[in-house]
Short mmCIF file of C-alpha atoms and ligand atoms in Angstrom, two decimals:
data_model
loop_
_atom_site.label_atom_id
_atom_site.label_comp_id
_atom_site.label_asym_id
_atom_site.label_seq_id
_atom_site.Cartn_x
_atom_site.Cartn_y
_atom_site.Cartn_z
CA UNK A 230 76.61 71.13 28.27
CA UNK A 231 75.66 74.60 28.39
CA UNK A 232 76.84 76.72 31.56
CA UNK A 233 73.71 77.71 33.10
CA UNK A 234 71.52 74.83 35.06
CA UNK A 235 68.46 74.90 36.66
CA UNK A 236 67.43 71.67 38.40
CA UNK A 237 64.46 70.68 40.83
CA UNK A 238 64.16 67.72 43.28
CA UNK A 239 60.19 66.88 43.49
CA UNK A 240 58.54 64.82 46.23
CA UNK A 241 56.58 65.17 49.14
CA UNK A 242 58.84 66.74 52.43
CA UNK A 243 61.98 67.64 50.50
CA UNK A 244 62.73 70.75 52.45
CA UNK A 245 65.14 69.78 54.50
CA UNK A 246 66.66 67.51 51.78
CA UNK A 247 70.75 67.85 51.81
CA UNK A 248 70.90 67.34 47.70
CA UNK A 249 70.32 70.92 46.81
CA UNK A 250 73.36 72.35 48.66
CA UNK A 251 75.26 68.98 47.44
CA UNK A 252 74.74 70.02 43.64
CA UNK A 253 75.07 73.51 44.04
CA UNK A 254 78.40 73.60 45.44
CA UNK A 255 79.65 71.23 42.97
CA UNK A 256 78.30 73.72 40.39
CA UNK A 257 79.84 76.50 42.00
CA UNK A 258 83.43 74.32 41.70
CA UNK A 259 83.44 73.94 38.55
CA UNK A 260 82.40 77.46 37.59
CA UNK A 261 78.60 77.01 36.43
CA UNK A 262 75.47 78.92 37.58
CA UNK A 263 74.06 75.86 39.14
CA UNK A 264 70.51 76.45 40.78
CA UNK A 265 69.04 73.49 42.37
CA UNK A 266 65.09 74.36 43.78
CA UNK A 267 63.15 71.89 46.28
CA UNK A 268 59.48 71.68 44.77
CA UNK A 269 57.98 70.27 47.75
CA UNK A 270 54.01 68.70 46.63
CA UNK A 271 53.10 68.84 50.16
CA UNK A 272 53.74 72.55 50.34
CA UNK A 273 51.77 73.24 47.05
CA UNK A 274 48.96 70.60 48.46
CA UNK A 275 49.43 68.75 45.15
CA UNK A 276 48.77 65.08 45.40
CA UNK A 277 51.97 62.82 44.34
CA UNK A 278 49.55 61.50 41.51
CA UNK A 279 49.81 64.93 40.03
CA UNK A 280 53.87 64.45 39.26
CA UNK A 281 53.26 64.38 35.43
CA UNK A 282 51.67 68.15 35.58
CA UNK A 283 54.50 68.90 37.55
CA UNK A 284 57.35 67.48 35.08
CA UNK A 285 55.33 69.69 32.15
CA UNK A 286 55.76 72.32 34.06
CA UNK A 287 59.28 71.94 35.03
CA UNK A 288 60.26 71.65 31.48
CA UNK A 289 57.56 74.53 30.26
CA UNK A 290 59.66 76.92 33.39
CA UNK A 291 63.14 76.08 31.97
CA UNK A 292 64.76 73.45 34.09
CA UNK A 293 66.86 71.04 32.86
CA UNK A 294 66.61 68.51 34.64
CA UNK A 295 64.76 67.17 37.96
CA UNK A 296 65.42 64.45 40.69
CA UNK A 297 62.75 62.84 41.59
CA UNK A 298 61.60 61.18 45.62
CA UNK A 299 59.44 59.71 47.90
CA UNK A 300 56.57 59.00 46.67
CA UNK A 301 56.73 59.49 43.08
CA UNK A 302 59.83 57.66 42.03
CA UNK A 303 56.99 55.04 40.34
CA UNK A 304 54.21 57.75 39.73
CA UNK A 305 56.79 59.69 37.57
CA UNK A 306 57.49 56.41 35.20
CA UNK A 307 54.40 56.91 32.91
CA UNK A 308 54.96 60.36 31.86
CA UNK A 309 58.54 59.78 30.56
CA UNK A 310 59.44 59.79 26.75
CA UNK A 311 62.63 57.47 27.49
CA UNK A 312 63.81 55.36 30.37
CA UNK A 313 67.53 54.06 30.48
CA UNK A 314 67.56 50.38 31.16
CA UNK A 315 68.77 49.94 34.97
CA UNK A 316 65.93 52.31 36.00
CA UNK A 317 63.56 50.42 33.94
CA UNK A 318 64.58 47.06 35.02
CA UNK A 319 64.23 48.16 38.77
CA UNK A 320 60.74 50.05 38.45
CA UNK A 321 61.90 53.39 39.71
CA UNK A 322 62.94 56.58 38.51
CA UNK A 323 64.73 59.31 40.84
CA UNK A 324 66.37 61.40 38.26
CA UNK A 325 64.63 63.13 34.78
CA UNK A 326 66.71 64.94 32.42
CA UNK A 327 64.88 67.26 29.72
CA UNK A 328 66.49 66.34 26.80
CA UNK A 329 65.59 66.92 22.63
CA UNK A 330 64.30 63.17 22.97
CA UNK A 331 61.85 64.53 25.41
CA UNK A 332 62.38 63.67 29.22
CA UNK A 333 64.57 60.79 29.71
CA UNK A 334 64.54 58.94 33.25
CA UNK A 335 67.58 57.17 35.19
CA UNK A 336 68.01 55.86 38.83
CA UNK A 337 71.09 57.17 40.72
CA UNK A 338 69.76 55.26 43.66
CA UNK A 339 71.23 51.91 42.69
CA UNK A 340 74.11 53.11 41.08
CA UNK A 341 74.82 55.86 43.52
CA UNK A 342 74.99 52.47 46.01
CA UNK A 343 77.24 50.48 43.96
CA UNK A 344 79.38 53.52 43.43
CA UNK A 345 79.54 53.98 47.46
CA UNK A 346 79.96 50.67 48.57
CA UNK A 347 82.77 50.11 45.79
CA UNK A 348 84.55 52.80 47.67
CA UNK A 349 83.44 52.13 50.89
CA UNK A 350 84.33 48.61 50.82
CA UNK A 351 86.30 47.79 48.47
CA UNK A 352 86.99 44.08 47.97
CA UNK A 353 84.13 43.09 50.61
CA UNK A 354 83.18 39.53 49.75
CA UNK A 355 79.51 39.72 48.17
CA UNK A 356 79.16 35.50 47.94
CA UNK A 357 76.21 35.68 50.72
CA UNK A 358 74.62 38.67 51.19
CA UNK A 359 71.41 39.58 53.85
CA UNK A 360 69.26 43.06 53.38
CA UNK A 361 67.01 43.80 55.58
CA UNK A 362 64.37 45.74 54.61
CA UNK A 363 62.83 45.46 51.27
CA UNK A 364 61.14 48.53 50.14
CA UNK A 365 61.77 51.44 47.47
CA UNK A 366 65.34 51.91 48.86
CA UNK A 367 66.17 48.24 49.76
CA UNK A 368 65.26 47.13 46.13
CA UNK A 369 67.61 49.78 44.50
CA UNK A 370 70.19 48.41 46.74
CA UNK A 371 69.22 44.76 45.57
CA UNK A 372 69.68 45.43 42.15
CA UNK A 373 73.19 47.20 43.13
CA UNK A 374 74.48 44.31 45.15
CA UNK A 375 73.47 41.47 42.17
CA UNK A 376 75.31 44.08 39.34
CA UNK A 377 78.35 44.31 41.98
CA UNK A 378 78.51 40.34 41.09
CA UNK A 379 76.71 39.00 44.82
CA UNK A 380 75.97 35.31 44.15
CA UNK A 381 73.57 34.63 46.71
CA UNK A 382 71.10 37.20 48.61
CA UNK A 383 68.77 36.70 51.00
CA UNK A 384 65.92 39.36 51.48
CA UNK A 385 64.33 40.06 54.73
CA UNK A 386 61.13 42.30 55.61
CA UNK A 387 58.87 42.80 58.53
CA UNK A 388 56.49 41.71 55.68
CA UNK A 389 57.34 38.62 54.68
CA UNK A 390 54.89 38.75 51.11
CA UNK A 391 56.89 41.91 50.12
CA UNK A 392 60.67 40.21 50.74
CA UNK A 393 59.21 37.19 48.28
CA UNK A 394 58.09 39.36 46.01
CA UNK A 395 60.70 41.92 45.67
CA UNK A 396 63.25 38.20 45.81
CA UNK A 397 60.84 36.82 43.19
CA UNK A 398 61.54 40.25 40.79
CA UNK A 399 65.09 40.40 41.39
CA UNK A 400 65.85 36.53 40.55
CA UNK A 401 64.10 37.49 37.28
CA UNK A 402 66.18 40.27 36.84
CA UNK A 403 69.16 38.19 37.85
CA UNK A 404 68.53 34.76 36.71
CA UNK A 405 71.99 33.41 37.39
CA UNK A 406 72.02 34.83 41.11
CA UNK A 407 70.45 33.17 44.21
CA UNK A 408 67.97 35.29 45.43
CA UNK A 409 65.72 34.38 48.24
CA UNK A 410 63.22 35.81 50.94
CA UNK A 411 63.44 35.25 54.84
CA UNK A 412 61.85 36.10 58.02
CA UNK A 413 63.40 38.08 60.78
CA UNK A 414 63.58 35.15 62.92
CA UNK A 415 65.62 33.58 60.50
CA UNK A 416 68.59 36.16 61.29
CA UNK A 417 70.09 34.27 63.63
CA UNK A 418 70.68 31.18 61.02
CA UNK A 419 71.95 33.53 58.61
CA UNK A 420 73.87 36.13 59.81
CA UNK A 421 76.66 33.47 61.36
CA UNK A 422 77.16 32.06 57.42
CA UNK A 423 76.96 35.37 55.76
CA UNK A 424 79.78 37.87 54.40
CA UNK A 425 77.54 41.12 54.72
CA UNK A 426 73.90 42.93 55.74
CA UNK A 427 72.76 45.84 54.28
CA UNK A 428 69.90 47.70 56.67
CA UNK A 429 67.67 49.52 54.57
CA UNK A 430 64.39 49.56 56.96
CA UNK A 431 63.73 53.20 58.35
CA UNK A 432 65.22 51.97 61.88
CA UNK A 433 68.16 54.10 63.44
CA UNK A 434 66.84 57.72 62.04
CA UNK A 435 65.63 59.91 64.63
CA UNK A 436 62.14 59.64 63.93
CA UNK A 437 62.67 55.82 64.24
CA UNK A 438 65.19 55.06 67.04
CA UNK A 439 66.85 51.82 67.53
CA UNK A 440 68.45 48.73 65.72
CA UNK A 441 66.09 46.72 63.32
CA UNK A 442 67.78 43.43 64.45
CA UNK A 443 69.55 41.73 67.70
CA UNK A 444 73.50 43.24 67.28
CA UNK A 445 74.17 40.12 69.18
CA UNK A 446 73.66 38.50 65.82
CA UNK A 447 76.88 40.38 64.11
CA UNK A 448 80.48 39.16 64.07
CA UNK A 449 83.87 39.60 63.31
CA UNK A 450 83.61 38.13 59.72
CA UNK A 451 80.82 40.37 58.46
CA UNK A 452 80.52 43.67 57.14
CA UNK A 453 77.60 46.31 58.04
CA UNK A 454 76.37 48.31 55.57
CA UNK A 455 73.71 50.97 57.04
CA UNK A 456 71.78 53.36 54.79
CA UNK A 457 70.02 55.42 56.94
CA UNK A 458 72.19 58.90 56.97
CA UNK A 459 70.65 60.75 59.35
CA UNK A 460 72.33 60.25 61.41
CA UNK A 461 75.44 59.10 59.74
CA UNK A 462 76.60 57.12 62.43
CA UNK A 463 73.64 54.87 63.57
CA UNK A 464 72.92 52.54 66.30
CA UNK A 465 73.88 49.41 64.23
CA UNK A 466 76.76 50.79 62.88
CA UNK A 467 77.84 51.27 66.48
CA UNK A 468 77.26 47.89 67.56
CA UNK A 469 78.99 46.63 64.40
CA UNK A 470 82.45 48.28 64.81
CA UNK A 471 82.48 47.41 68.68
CA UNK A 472 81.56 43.84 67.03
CA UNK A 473 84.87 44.12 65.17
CA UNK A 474 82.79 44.77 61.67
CA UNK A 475 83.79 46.41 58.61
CA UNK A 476 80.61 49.53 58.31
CA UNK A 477 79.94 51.39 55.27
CA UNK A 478 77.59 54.74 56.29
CA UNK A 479 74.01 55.81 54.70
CA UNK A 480 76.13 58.99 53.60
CA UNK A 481 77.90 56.74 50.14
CA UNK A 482 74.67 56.26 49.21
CA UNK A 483 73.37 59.42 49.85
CA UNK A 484 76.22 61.27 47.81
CA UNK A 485 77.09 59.12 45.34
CA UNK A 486 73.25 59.34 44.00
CA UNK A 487 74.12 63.11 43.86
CA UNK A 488 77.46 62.51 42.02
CA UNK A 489 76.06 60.54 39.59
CA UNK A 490 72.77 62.80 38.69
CA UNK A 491 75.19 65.59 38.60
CA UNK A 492 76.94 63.81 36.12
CA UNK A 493 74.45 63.05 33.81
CA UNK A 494 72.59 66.64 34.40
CA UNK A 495 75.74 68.08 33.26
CA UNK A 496 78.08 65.92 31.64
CA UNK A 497 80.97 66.67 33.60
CA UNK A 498 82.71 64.47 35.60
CA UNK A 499 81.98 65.41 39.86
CA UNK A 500 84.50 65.37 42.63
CA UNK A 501 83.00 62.75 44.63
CA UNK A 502 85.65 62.90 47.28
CA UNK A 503 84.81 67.05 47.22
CA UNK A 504 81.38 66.02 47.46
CA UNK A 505 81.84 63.80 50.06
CA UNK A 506 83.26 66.22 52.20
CA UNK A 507 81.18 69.09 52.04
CA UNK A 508 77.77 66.24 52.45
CA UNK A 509 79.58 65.72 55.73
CA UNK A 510 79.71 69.26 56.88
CA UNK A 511 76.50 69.79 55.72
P1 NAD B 195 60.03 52.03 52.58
O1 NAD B 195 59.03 52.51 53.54
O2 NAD B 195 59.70 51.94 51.13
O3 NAD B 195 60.54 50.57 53.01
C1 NAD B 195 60.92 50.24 54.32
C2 NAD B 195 60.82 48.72 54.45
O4 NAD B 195 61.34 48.37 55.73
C3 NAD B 195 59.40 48.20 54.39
O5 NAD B 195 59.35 47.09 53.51
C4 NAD B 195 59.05 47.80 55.81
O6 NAD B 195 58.23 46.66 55.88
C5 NAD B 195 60.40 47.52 56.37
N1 NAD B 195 60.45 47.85 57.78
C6 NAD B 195 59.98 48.92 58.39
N2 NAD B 195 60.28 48.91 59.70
C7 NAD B 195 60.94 47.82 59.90
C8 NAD B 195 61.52 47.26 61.06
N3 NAD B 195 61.49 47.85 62.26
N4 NAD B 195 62.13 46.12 60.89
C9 NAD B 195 62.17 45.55 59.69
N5 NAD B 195 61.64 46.03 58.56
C10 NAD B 195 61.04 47.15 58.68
O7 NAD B 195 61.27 52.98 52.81
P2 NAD B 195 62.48 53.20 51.78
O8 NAD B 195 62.13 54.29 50.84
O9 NAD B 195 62.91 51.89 51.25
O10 NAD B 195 63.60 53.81 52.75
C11 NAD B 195 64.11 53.07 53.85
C12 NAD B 195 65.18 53.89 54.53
O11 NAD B 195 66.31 53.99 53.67
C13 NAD B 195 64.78 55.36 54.77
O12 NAD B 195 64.18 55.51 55.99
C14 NAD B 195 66.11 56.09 54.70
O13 NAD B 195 66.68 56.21 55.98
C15 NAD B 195 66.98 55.19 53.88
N6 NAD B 195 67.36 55.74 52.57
C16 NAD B 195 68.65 56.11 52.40
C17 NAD B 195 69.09 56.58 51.18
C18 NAD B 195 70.52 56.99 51.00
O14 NAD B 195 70.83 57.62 49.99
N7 NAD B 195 71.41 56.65 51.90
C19 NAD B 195 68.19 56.68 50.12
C20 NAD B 195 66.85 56.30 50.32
C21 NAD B 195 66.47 55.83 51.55
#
């Protein structure tokens, strides 16, 4: 790894994104110039279908590497030379590195989950799991739950066609896991037999007050994971530690998928638990 980086995070709204001052920091620990631009397609007024121009030009500019958001995590998949196989199992891309091989695409999404919830949680049962809420981020935590060895998951959605077809994906993904879709109204049947819920619908961020689901419905036995992370300490997760849960915060997610694209961006090994704490501060 050379000693000089220049990375970009490219989506639609990234401005006030947290990632930049994440990675830089970390840079500046371990001693490397370590700039880390927003390039923000709203701002520019170019349309998210235009993220392959945008990637040539990245590289053509001299950055190394690029995360990649809302909404092009898909868009970006066509204009990539290389795709590791996690990323291209799930669909999704959210981090490009420019390499001799041309540019090269991971997710940091669904392991930057697993990574979080590993040390958030450690030894949570994962026999029956419920998510609710089954779109770009919900799927990435799918995938991450089914690798972490869950046996049985049960996806839930507003929209009941998408939680069959995102369950439909994953049990071909994970042929030897149970993976099902539900309605909300099913909740109440489930959540009394289950070990865990992961929320991953926008409910509980500012913009979107409120809990997704009756908190009446959690108990004693089950642990809350909530991956909203702004704010880090949601609605639900309230009602789940007065509920006597175990919670796991949006902000393991949030950091680990920066300790892991820092990783591969630079082939050092981050200090998630330094990362951690300045994400907090932030
Ligand atoms: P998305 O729009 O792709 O999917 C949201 C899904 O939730 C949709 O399928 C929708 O039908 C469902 N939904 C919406 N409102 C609902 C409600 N009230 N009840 C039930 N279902 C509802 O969004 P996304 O990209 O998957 O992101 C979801 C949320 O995850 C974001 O708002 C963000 O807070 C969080 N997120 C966190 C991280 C992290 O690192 N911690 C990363 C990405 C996203």
């Amino acid at each position: 790894p050379t000693s000089s980086h220049l990375v970009g995070l490219i989506g639609t709204g990234v401005g006030p994104s947290l990632t930049p001052a994440m990675h830089m920091a970390e840079g500046r620990a371990h001693g490397l110039d370590y700039v880390y631009r927003t390039i923000d397609l709203a701002r520019l007024s170019l349309a998210p279908e235009r993220v392959g121009e945008v990637l040539t030009w990245a590289r053509m500019l001299g950055f190394d590497a690029v995360n990649v958001t809302h909404p092009c995590k898909q868009l970006v998949i066509e204009h990539l030379d290389a795709i590791d196989p996690v990323a291209a199992d799930l669909g999704a891309v959210n981090t490009v590195l420019f390499t001799e091989a041309g540019a090269v695409g991971h997710n940091t999404d669904t392991t930057g989950f697993a990574h979080g919830f590993t040390e958030g949680l450690p030894d949570a049962r994962l026999d029956h799991v419920v998510l609710v809420g089954a779109g770009g981020a919900g799927t990435a935590v799918a995938d991450a739950l089914l690798r972490l060895g869950c046996t049985h998951l049960t996806v839930v959605d507003l929209d009941v066609d998408r939680a069959s077809a995102v369950a439909r994906e994953l049990v071909g993904r994970h042929p030897l896991a149970q993976v099902d879709a539900s309605s909300f109204d099913k909740l109440s049947i489930l959540l009394p037999h289950s070990d865990g819920v992961v929320h991953a619908t926008p409910t509980g961020m500012a913009a979107h007050p409120g809990v997704a689901f009756d908190p009446a419905l959690l108990h004693s036995d089950l642990w809350v994971a909530d991956i909203v992370y702004r704010p880090l300490d949601t609605a639900l997760l309230a009602a789940a530690r007065a509920a006597g849960c175990r919670t796991l915060d949006g902000g393991h997610m949030a950091v680990h998928q920066a300790v892991d694209a820092f990783a591969l961006i630079t082939g050092l090994t981050p200090d998630a638990d330094r990362m951690s704490q300045h994400f907090r501060r932030l």
